[in-house]
Coordinates of C-alpha atoms in Angstrom, one line a residue:
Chain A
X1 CA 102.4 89.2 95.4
X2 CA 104.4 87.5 92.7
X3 CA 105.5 83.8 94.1
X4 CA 108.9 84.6 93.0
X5 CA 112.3 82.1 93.5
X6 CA 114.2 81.5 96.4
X7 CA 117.4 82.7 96.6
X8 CA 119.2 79.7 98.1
X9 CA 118.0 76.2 97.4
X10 CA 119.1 74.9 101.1
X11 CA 120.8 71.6 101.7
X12 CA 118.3 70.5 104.1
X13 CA 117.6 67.4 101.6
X14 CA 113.8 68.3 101.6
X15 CA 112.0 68.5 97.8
X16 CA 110.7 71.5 96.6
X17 CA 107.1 70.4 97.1
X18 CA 108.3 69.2 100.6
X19 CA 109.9 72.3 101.5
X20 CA 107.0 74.5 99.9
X21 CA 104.3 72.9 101.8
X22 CA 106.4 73.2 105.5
X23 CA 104.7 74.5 108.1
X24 CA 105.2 78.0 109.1
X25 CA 105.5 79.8 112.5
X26 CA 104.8 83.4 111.7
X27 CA 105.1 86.3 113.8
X28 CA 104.0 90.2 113.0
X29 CA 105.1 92.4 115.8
X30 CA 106.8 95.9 116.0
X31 CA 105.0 99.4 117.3
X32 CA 102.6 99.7 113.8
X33 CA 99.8 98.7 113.0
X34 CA 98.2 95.8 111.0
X35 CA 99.7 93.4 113.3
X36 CA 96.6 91.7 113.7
X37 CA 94.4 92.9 111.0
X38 CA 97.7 91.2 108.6
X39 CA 97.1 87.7 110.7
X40 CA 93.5 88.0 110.6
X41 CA 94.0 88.5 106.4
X42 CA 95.9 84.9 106.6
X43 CA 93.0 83.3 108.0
X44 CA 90.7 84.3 105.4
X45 CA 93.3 82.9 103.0
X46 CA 93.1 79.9 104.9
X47 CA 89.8 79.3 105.2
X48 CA 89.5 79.5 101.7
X49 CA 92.0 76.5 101.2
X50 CA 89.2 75.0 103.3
X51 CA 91.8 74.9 106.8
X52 CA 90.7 74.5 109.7
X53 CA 91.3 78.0 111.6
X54 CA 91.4 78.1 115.3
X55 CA 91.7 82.1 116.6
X56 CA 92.8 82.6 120.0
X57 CA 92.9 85.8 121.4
X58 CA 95.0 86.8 124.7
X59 CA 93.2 90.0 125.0
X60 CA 91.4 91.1 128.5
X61 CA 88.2 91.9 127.5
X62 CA 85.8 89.4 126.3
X63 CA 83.9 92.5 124.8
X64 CA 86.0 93.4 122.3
X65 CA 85.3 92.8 119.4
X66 CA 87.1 93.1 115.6
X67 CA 85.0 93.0 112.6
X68 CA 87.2 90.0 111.7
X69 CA 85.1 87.8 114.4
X70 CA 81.6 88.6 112.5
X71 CA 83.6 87.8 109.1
X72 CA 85.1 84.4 110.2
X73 CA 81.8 83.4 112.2
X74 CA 79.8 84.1 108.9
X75 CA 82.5 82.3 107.3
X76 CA 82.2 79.4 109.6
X77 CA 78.8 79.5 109.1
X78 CA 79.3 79.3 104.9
X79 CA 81.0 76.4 105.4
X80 CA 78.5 74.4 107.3
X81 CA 75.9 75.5 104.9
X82 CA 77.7 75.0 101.7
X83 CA 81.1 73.3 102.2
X84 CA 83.2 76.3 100.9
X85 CA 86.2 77.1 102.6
X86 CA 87.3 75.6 106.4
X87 CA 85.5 75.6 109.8
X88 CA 86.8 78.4 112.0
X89 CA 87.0 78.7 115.9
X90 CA 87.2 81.9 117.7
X91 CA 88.1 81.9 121.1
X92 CA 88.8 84.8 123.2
X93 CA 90.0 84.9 126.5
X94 CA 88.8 87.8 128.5
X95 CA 87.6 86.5 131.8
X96 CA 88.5 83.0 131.2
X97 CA 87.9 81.2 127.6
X98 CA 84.7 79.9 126.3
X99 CA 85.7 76.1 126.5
X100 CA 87.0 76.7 130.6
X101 CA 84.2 76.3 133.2
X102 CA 85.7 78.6 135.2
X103 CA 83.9 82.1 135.2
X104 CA 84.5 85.6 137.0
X105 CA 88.1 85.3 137.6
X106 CA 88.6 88.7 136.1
X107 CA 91.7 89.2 138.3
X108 CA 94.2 86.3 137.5
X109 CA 94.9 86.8 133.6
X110 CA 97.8 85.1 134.0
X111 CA 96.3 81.7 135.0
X112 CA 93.7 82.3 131.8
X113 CA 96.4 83.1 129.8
X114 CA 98.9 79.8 131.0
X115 CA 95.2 77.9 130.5
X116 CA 95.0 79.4 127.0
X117 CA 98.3 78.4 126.4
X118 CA 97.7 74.7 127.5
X119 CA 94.9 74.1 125.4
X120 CA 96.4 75.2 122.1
X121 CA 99.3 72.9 123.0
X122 CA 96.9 70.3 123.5
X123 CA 95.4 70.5 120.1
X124 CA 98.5 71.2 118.4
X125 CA 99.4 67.4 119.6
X126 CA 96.2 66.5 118.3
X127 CA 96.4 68.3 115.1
X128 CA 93.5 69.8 115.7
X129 CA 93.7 72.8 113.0
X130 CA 95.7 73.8 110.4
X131 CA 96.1 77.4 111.1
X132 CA 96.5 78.8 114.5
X133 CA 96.3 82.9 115.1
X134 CA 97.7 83.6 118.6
X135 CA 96.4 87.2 118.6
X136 CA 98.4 89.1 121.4
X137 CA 99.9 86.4 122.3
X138 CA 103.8 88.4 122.6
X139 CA 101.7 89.9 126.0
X140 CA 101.7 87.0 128.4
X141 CA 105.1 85.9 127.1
X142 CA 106.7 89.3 127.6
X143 CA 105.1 89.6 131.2
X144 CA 106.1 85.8 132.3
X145 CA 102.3 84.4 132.2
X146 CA 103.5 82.1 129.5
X147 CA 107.2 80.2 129.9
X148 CA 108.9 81.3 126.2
X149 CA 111.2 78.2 126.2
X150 CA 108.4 75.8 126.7
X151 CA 106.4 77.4 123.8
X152 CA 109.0 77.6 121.3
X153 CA 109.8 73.5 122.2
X154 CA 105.8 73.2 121.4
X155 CA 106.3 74.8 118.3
X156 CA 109.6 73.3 117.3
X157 CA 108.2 69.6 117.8
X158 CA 104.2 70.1 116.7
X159 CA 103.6 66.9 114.2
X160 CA 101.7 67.1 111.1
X161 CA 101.3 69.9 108.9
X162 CA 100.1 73.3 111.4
X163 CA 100.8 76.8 110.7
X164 CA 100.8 79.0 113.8
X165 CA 100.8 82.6 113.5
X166 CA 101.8 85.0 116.8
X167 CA 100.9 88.6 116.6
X168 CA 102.1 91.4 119.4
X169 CA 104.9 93.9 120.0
X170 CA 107.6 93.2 121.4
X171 CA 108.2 89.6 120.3
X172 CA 111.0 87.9 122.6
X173 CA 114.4 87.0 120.5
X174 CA 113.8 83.1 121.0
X175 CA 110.4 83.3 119.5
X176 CA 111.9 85.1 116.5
X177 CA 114.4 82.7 116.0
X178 CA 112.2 79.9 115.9
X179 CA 109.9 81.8 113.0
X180 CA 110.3 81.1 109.5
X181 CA 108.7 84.4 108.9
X182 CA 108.7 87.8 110.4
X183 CA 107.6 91.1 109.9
X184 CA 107.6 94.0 111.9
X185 CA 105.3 96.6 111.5
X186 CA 107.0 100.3 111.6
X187 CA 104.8 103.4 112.5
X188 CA 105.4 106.0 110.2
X189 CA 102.8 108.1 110.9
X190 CA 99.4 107.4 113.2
X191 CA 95.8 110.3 112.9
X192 CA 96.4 109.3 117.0
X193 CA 99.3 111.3 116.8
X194 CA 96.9 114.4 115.2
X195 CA 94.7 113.6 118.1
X196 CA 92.4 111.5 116.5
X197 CA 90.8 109.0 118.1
X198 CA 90.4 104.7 116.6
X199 CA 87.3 104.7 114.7
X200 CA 85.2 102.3 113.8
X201 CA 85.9 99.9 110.7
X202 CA 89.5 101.2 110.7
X203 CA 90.8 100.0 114.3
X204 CA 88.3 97.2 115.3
Chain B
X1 CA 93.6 96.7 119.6
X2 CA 92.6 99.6 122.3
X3 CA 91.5 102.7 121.6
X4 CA 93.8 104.7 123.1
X5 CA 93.7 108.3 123.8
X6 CA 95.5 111.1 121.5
X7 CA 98.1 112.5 123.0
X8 CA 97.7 115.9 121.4
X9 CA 93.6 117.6 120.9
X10 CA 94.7 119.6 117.9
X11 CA 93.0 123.1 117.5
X12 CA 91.4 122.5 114.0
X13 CA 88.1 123.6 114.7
X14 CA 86.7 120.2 114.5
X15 CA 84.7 118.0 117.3
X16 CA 86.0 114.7 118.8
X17 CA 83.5 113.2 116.8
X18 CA 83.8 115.2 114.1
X19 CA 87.5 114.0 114.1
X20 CA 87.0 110.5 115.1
X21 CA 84.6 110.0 111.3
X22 CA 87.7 111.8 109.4
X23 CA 88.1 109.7 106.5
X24 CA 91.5 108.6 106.1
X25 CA 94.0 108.0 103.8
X26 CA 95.9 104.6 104.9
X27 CA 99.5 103.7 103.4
X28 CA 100.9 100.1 103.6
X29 CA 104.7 100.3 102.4
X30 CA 107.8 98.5 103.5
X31 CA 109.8 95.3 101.7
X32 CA 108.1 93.0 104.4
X33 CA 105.1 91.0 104.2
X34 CA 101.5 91.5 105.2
X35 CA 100.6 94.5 103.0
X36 CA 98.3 94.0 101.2
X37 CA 97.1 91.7 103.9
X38 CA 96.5 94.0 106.4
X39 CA 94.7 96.1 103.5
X40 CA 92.2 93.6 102.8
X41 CA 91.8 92.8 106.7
X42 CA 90.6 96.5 106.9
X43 CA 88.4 95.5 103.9
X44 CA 86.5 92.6 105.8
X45 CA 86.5 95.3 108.9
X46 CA 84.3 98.1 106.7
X47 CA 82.2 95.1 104.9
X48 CA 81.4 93.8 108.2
X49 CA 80.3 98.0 108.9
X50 CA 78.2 97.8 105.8
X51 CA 80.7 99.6 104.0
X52 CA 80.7 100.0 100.3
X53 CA 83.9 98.3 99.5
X54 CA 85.7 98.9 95.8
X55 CA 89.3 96.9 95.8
X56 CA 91.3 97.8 92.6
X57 CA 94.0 95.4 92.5
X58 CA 97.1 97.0 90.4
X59 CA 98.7 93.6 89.3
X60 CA 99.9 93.1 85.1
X61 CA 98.1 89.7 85.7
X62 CA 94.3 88.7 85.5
X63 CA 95.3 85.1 86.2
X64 CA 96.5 85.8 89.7
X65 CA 93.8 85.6 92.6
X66 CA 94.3 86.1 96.2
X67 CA 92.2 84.1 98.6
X68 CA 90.6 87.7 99.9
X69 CA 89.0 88.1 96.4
X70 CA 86.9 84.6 96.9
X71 CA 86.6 85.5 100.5
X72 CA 85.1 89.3 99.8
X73 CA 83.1 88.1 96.6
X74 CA 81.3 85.1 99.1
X75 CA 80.5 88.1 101.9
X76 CA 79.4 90.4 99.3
X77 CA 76.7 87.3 98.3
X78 CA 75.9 87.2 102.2
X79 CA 75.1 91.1 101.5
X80 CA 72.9 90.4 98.8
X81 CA 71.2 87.5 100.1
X82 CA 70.6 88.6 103.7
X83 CA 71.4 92.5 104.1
X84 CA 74.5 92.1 106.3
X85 CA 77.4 93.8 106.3
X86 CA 78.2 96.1 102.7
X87 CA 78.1 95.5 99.0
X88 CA 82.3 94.6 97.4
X89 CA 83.4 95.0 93.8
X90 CA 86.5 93.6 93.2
X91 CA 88.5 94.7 90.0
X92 CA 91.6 93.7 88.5
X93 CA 93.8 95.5 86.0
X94 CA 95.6 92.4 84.2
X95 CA 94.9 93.1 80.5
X96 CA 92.8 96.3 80.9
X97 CA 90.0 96.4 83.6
X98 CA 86.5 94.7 83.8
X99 CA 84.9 98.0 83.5
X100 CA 86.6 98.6 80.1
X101 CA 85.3 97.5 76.7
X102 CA 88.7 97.3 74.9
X103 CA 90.6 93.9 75.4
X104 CA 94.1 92.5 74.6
X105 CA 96.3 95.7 75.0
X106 CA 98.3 93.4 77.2
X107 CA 101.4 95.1 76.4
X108 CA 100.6 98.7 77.8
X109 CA 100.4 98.2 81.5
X110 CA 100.8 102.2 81.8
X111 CA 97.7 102.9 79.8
X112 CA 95.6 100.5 81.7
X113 CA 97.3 101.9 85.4
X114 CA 96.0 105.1 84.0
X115 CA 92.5 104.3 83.3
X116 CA 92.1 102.9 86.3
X117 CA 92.9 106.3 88.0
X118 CA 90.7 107.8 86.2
X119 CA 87.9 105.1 87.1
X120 CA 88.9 105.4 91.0
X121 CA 89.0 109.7 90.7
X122 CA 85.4 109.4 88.9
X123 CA 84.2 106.8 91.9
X124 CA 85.7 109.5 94.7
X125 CA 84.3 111.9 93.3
X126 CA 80.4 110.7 92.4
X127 CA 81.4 109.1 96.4
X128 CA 80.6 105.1 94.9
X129 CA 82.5 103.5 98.1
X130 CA 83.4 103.9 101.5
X131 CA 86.3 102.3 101.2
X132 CA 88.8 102.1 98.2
X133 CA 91.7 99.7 98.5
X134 CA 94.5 100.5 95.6
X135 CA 96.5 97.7 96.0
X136 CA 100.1 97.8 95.0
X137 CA 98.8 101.1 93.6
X138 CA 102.3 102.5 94.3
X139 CA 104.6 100.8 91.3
X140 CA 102.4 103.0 88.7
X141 CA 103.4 105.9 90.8
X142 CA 106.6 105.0 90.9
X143 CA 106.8 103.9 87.6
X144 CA 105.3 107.2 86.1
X145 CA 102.3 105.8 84.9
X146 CA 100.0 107.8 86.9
X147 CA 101.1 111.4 88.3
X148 CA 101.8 111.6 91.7
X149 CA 100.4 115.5 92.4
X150 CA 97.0 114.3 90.7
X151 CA 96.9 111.3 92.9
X152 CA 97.6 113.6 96.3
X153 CA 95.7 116.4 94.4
X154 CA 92.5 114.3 94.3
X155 CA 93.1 112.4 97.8
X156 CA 93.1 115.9 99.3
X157 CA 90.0 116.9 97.5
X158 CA 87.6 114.0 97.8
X159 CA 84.0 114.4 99.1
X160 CA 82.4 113.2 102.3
X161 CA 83.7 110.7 104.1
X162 CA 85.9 108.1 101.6
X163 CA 88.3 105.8 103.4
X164 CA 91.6 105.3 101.1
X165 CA 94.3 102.2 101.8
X166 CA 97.2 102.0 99.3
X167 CA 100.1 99.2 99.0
X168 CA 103.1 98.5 97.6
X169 CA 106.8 99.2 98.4
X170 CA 108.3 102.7 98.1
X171 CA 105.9 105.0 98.8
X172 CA 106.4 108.1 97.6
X173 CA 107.4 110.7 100.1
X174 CA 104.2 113.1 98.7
X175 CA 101.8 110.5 99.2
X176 CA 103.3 109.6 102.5
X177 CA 102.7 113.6 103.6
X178 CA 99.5 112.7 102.4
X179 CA 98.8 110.1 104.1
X180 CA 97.1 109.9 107.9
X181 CA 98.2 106.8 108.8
X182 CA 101.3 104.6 107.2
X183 CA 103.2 101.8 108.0
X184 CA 105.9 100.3 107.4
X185 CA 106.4 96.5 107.2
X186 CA 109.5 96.0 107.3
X187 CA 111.3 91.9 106.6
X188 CA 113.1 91.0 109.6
X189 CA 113.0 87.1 108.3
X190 CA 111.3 85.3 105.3
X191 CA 111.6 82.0 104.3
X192 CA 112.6 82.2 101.1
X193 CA 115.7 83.1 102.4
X194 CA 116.0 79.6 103.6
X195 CA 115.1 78.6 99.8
X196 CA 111.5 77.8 100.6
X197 CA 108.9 79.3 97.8
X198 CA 105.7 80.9 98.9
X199 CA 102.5 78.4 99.5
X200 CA 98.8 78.4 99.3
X201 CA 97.1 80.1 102.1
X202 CA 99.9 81.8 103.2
X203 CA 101.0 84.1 100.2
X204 CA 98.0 83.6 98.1

């Protein structure tokens, strides 16, 4: 919580208000939890600087649903009624995403998940929001759907001022080495693991 | 994200829905980021169930604000105004606690992570929330400020169905055993290793 110093001032000839304000690729993976919930956290903090927060979610079910959608909609919602905060996009992909006109290809996640891809590359070139959550995103890298090499260029070389955060176990090396910040989340200790099943409020 | 199935059905008597409304005791420990993050994700998760929500916020100064205290004090206005989602009371130690009448003891940290122990075991037990988050309620632990035993003691103890998160590094090992679900975050990479200091949105 404290802001607390840097250990190394780095020669990279950048001020401090320079290098404070660079953009950051952030990736939470590892087997624990909070992966998502942690990312979701960020975009409340960045709504509240008044960003721009696009969520994209590689997940296969358009019906699942995390309390975090309701919040950020409502969100969403207090900004176009009052101004506070930033405007916020959810988009998930399940069958296909909401902006594709595509429908009922249940079968071929891998082409919604390459056309989920494409789109936030698109409007990373046109800057069109300051924080992007990639939820699940490690998935359709890990499995080939997505080409890591291509993405990490995209992320090297995205103009302007974007923060891009990628949650998902698993996270390939390249991807890692391309973050300025990652944690992994460690199970200690999971109620599934006493046979308890996700409930409600805690898990979604 | 899914729901999984246990892998054990432990013989405890209780139903699988009887088990799946256990409250729980949630630790977030680990040097790595996204802590208290992932904390007050869970908090927007039970306000958006229409959870009571009662953060207590374990930091020496009143000054400093995370963007999730603007965030949960806006949706606990959307509770008042239109009857979604839960009520949120959001308290801060700093120099002694809102609750308390007596001001400017700015020196005795302990005494003020004491009383607000005692606030939190008084809410547990009269059941005021659904969901407590203590966050980097582990330093006055660690610290001695606030005995451990009582802590577990009362955790153990509490009525109906409370959820509990706590934060903060170096969990003690009693409060881990404890706990039903903790994890780690560990650091894998941050950038102020690369001499870059936190920023708005991200850390705050």
């Amino acid at each position: 919580m404290p802001q607390g110093q840097p250990l190394v001032v780095p020669d990279d000839g950048l001020t401090t208000r320079q290098r404070r304000n660079r953009p950051l690729v952030i990736v939470h993976t590892g087997p624990g939890k909070g992966k998502s919930t942690a990312a979701f956290g960020i975009g409340m903090r960045g709504w509240n600087q008044g960003w721009r927060v696009g969520v994209f979610q590689f997940v296969k079910s358009a019906k699942w649903r995390v309390g975090e959608q309701s919040v950020l909609e409502i969100l969403d919602e207090v900004h176009r009624e009052t101004g506070k905060g930033g405007p916020v996009e959810w988009h998930k992909m399940g069958s296909g995403w909401s902006w594709s006109r595509k429908q009922g290809t249940e079968d071929d996640h891998a082409a919604d998940a390459a056309e989920g891809w494409a789109e936030i590359a698109r409007r990373l070139e046109r800057e069109e929001h300051d924080l992007y959550i990639l939820d699940e995103f490690t998935y359709p890298l890990k499995w080939g759907w997505v080409d890591v090499d291509e993405v990490v260029e995209t992320l090297r070389n995205r103009p302007g001022r974007q923060h891009v955060v990628i949650t998902g176990r698993d996270a390939d090396p390249r991807l890692i080495e391309a973050a300025d910040l990652v944690t992994e989340m460690t199970k200690v200790k999971h109620p599934m693991d006493a046979g308890q099943k996700g409930q409600r409020g805690i898990e979604w």
